[in-house]
mmCIF file of C-alpha atoms in Angstrom:
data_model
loop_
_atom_site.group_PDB
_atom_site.id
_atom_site.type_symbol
_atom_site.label_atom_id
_atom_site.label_comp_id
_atom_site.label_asym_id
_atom_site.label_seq_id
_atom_site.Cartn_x
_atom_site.Cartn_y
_atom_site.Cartn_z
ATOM 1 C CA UNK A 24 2.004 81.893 79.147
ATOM 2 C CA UNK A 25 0.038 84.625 77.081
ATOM 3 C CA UNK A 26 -0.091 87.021 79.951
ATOM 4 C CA UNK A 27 3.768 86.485 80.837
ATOM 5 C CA UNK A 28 4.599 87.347 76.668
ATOM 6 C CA UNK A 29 2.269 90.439 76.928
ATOM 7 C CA UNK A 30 4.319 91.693 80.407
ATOM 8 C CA UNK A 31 7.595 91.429 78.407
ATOM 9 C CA UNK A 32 6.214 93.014 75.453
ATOM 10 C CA UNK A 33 5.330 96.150 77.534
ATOM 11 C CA UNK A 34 8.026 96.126 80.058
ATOM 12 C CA UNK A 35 10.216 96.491 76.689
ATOM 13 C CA UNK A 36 7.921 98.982 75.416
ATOM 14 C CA UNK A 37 8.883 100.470 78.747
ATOM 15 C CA UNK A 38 12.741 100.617 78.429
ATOM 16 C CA UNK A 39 12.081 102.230 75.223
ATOM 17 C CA UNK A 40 9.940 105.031 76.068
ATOM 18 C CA UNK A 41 12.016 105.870 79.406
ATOM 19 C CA UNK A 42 15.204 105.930 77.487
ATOM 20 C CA UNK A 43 14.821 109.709 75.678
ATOM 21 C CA UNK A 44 12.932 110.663 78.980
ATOM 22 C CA UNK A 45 16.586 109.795 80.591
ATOM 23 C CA UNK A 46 18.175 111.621 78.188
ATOM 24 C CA UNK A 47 16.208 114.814 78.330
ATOM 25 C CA UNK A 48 16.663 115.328 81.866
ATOM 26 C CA UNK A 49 20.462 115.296 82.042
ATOM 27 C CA UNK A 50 22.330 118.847 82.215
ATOM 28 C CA UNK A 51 22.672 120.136 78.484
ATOM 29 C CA UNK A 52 26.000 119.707 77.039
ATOM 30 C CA UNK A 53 28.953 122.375 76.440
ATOM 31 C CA UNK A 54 31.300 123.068 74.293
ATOM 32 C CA UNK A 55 34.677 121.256 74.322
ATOM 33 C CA UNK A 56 36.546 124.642 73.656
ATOM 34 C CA UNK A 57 36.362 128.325 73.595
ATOM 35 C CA UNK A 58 37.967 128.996 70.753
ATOM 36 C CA UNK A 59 36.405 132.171 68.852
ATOM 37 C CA UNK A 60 34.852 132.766 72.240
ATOM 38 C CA UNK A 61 34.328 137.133 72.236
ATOM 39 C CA UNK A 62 36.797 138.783 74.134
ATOM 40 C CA UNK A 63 35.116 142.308 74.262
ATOM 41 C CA UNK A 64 31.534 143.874 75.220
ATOM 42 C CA UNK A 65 28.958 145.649 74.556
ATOM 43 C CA UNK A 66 28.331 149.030 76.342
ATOM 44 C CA UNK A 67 24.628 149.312 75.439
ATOM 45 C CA UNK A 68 21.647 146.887 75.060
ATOM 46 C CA UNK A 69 22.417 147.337 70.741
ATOM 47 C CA UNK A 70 25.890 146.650 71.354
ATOM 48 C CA UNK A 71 25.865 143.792 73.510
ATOM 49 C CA UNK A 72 28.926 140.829 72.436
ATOM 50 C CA UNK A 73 27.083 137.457 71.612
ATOM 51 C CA UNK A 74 28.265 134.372 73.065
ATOM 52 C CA UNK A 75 26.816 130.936 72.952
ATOM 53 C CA UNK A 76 26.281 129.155 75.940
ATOM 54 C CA UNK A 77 29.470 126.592 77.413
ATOM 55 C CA UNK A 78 32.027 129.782 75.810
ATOM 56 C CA UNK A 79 33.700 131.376 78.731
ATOM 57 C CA UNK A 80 34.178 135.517 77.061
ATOM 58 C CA UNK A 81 36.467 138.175 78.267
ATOM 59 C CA UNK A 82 36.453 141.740 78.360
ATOM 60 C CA UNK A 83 38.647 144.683 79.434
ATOM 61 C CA UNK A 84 36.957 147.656 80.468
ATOM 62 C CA UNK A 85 37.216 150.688 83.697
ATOM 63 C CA UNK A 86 35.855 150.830 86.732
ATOM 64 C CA UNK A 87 32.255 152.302 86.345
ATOM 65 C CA UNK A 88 31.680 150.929 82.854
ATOM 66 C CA UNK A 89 28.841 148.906 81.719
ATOM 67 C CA UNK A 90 29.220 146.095 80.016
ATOM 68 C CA UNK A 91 26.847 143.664 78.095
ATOM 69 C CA UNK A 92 26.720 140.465 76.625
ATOM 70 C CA UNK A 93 23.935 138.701 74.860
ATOM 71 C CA UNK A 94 22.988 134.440 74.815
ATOM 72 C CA UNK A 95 20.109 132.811 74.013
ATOM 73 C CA UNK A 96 17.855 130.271 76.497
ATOM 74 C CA UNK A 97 15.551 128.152 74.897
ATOM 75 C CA UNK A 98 12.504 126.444 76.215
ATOM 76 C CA UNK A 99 12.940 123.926 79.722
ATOM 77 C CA UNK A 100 17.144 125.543 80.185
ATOM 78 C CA UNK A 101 17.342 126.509 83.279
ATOM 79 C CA UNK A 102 21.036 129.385 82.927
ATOM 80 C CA UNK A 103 23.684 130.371 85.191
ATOM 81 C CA UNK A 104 25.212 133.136 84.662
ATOM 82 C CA UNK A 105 29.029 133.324 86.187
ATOM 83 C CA UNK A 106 30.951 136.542 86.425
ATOM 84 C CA UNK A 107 34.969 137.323 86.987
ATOM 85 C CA UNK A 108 35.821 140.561 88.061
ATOM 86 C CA UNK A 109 39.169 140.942 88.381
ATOM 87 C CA UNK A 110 40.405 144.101 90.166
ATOM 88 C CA UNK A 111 43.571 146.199 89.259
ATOM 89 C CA UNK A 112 46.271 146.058 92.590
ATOM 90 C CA UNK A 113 45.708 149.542 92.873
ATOM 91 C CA UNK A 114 42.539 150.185 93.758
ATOM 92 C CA UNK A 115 42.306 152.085 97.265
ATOM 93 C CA UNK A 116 38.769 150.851 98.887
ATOM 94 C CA UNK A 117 35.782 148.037 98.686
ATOM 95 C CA UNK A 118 34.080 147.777 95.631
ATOM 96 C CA UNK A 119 30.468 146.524 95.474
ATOM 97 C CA UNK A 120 30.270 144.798 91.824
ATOM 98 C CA UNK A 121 26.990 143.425 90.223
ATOM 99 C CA UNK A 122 25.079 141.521 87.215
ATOM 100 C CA UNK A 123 21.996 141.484 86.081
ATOM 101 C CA UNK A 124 20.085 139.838 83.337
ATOM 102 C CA UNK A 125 17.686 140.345 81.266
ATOM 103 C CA UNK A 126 15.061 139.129 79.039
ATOM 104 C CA UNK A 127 14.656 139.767 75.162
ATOM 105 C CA UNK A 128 12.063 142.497 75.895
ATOM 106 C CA UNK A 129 13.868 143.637 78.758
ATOM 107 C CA UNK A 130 12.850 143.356 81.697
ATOM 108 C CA UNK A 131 15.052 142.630 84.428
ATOM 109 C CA UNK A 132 15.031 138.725 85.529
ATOM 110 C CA UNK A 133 14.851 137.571 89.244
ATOM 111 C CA UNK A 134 17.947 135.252 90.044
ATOM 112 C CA UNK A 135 16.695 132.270 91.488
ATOM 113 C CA UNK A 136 19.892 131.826 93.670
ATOM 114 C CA UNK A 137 23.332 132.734 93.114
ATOM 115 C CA UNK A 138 25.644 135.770 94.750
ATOM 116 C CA UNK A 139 24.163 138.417 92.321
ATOM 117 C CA UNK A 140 26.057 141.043 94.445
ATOM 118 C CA UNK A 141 29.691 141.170 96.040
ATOM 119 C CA UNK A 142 31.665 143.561 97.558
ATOM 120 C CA UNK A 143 35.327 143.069 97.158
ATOM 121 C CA UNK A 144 37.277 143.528 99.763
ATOM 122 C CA UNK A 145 40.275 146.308 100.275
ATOM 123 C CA UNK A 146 43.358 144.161 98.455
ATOM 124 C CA UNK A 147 41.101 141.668 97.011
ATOM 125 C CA UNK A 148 42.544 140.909 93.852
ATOM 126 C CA UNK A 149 38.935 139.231 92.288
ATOM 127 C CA UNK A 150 35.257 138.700 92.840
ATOM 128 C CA UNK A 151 33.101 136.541 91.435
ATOM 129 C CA UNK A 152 29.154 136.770 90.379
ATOM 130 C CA UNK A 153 27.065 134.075 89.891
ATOM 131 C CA UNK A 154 22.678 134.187 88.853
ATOM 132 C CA UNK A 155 20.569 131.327 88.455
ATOM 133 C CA UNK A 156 17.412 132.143 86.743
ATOM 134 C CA UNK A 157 14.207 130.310 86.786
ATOM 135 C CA UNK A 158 13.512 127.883 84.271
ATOM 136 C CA UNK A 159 12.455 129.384 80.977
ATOM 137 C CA UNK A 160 8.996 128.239 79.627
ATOM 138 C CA UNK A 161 6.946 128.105 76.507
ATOM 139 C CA UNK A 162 4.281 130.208 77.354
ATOM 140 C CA UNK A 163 3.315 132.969 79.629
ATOM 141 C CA UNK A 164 0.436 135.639 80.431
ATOM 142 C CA UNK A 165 1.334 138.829 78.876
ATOM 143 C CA UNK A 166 1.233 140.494 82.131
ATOM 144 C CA UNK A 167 3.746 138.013 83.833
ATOM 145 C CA UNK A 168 7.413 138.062 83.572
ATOM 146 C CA UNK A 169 8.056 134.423 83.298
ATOM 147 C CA UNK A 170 11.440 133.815 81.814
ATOM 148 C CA UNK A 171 10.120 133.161 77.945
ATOM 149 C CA UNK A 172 12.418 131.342 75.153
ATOM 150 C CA UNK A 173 14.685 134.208 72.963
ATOM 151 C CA UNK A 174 17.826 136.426 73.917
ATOM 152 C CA UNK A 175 18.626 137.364 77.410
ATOM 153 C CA UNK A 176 21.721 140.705 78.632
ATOM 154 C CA UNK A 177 23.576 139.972 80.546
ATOM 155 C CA UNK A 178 25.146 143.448 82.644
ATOM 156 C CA UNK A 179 28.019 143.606 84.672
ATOM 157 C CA UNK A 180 29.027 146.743 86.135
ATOM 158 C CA UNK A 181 30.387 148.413 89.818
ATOM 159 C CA UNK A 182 27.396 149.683 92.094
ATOM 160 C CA UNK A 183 29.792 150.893 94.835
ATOM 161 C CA UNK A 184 32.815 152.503 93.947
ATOM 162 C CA UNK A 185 35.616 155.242 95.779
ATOM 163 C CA UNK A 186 36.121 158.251 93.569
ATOM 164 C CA UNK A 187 40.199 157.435 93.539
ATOM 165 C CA UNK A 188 39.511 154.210 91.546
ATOM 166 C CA UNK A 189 36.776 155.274 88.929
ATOM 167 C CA UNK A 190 38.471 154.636 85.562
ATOM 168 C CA UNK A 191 40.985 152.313 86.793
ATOM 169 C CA UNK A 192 41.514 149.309 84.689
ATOM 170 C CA UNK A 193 39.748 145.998 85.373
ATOM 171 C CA UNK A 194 39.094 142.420 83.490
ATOM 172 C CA UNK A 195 35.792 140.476 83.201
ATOM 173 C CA UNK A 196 35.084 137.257 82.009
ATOM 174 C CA UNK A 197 31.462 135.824 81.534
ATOM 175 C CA UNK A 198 29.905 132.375 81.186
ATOM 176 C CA UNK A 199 26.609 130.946 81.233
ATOM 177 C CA UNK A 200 25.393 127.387 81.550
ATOM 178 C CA UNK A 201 22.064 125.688 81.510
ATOM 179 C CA UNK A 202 20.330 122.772 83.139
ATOM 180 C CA UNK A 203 17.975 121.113 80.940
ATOM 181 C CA UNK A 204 14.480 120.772 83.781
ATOM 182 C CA UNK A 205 12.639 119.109 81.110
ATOM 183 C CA UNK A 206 8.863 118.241 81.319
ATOM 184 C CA UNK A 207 8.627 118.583 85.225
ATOM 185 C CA UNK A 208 8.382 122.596 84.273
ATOM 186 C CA UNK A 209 6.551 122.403 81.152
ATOM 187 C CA UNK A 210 3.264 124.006 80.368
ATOM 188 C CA UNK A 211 1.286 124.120 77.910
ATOM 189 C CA UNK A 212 1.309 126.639 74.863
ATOM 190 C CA UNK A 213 3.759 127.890 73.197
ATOM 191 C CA UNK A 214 5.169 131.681 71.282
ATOM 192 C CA UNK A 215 4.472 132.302 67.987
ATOM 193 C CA UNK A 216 8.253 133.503 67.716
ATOM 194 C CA UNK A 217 10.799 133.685 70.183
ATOM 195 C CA UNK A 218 11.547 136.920 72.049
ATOM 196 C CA UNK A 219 14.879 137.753 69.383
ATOM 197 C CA UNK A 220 15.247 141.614 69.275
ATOM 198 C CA UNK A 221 14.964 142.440 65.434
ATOM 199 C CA UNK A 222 12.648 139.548 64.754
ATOM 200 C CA UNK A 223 9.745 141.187 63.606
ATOM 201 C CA UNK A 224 11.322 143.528 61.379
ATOM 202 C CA UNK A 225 12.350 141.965 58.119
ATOM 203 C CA UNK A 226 12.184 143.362 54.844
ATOM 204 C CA UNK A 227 9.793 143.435 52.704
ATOM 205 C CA UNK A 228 10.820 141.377 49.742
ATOM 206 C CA UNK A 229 11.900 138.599 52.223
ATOM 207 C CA UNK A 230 8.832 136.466 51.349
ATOM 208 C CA UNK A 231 10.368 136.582 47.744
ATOM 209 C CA UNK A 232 13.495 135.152 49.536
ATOM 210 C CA UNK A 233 15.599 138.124 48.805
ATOM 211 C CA UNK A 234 18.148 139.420 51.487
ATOM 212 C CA UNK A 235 18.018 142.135 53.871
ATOM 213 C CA UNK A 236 16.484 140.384 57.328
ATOM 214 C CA UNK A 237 16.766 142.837 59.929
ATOM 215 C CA UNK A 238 17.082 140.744 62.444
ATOM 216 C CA UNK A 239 19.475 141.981 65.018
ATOM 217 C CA UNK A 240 20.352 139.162 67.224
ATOM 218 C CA UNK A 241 21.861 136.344 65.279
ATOM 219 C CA UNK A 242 23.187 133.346 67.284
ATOM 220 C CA UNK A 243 20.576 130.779 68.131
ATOM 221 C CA UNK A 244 20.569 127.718 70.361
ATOM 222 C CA UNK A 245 22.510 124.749 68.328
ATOM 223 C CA UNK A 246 19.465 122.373 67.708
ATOM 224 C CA UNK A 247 17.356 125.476 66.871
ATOM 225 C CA UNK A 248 13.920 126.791 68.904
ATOM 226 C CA UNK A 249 12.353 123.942 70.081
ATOM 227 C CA UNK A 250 8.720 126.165 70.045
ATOM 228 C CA UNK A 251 7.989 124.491 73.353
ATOM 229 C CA UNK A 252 5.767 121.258 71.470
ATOM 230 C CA UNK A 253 8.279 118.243 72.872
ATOM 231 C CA UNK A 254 8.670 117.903 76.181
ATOM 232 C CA UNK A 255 9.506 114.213 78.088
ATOM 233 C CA UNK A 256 5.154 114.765 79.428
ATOM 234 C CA UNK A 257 4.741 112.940 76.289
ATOM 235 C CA UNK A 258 6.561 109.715 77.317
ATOM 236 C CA UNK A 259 5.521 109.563 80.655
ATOM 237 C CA UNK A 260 2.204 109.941 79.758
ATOM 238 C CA UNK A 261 2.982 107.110 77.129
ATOM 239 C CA UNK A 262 4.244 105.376 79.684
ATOM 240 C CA UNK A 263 0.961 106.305 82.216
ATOM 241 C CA UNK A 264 -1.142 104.904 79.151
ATOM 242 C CA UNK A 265 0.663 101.199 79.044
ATOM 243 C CA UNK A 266 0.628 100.791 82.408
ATOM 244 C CA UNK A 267 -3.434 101.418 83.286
ATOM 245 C CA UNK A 268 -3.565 98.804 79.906
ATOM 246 C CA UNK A 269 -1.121 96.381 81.936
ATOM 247 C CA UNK A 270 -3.855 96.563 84.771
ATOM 248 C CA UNK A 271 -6.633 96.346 82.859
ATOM 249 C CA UNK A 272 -5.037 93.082 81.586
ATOM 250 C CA UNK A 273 -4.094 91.809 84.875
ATOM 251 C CA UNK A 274 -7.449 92.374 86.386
ATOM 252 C CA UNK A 275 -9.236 90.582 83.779
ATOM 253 C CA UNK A 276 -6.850 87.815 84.243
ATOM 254 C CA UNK A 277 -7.427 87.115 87.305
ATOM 255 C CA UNK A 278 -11.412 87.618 87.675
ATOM 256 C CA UNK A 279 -12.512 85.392 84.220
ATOM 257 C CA UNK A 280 -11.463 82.260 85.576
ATOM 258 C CA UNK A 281 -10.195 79.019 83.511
ATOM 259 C CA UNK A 282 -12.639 79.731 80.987
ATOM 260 C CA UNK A 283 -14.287 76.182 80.860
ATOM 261 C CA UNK A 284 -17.759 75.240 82.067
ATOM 262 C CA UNK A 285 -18.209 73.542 85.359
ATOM 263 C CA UNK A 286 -19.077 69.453 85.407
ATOM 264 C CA UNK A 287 -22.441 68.654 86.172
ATOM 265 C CA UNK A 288 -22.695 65.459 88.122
ATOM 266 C CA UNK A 289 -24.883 62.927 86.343
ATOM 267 C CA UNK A 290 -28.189 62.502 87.007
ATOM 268 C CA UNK A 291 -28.337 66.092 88.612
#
């Protein structure tokens, strides 16, 4: 009867610990709506339009423009960028269109999967663009370029173009997504900051909390940085923990035996 109470105790323990574990793992949420979502871009890395991820933003531009936006990944998202190009009915020949993304220190990001390049076809009237990059992490060797928590570019612009159709008008729109991965792709470590152009160079009197931060990227993830020091490791290892005790319980169980000393036959 004692061992049977301490099972139930832990298997509750159990549903406890697995339930934020659930949680964690699911796809991260998005907004409901896009309203205030950007509808222009950048044409620099400086200039690039902020968005937040789950906004789907819009642009107008010409054929043979760059244009940037900016978003911010945090620790165990894994983003998607999708890409709209949509093509004037005028335009004479294919057009080879591409994005690329980047981190906060700017180096250009390997897509995971995804149709980073398309060429649209004579009379196509849009393409679309899609990059999955890898999941961004805590930490990293300074010589890697592991996708690291902070601000990432995204860059749309034509790679393959016909002289008649530079400058023609065209429309882009730009979201990105994440998949929370969660503890499967943690490691351990974290940044002291994340990689935020402008983060490093604040005034001088901002210690005294006066104004004046020069930080130049502004939107953040909605819960904040997470610094990479929760990840769902911690419950499963919980979890690890209460089941060796369950064992150790179990085992002892069944190898003491009633407990009470053997009759001795009298006489013996």
């Amino acid at each position: 009867m004692r061992i049977t109470r301490v099972l139930s105790v832990a298997l509750f323990a159990l549903g406890l610990a697995a339930g934020p574990a659930a949680a964690d793992s699911s796809p991260s949420a998005s907004p409901s709506g896009d309203g205030g979502a950007p509808t222009e871009a950048g044409t620099s890395f400086r200039t690039a339009t902020e968005i937040e991820q789950g906004q789907t933003a819009t642009a107008s531009g010409s054929a043979g423009d760059y244009l940037y936006w900016s978003f911010p990944a945090d620790t165990g998202q894994r983003p998607t960028v999708k890409a709209t190009v949509k093509l004037p009915e005028a335009h004479s020949g294919s057009e080879k269109w591409q994005v690329d993304v980047y981190d906060g220190l700017r180096r250009r990001q390997a897509c995971q999967y995804g149709a980073q390049t398309r060429t649209a076809a004579r009379g196509a009237s849009s393409v679309e663009l899609s990059c999955t990059l890898r999941t961004v992490r805590s930490w990293s060797e300074p010589w890697a370029d592991d996708p690291l928590p902070g601000t990432y570019y995204i860059r749309l612009t034509v790679v393959g173009l016909a002289q008649s159709d530079l400058g023609l008008p065209v429309g882009a729109e730009v979201r990105v997504d994440s998949k929370d991965v969660g503890g499967s792709a943690a490691v351990d470590g974290s940044l002291a900051k994340p990689l935020v152009p402008g983060i490093a160079v604040t005034s001088a009197g901002e210690d005294d909390d006066k104004p004046g931060s020069a930080v130049l990227s502004a939107i953040d993830p909605d819960d904040g940085w997470s610094s990479g020091w929760w990840t769902d490791r911690w419950v499963w290892t919980g979890i690890g923990g209460v089941l060796a005790a369950l064992a150790g319980i179990g085992g002892y169980a069944l190898t003491r035996g009633s407990g009470r000393p053997s009759r001795v036959p009298p006489g013996a």
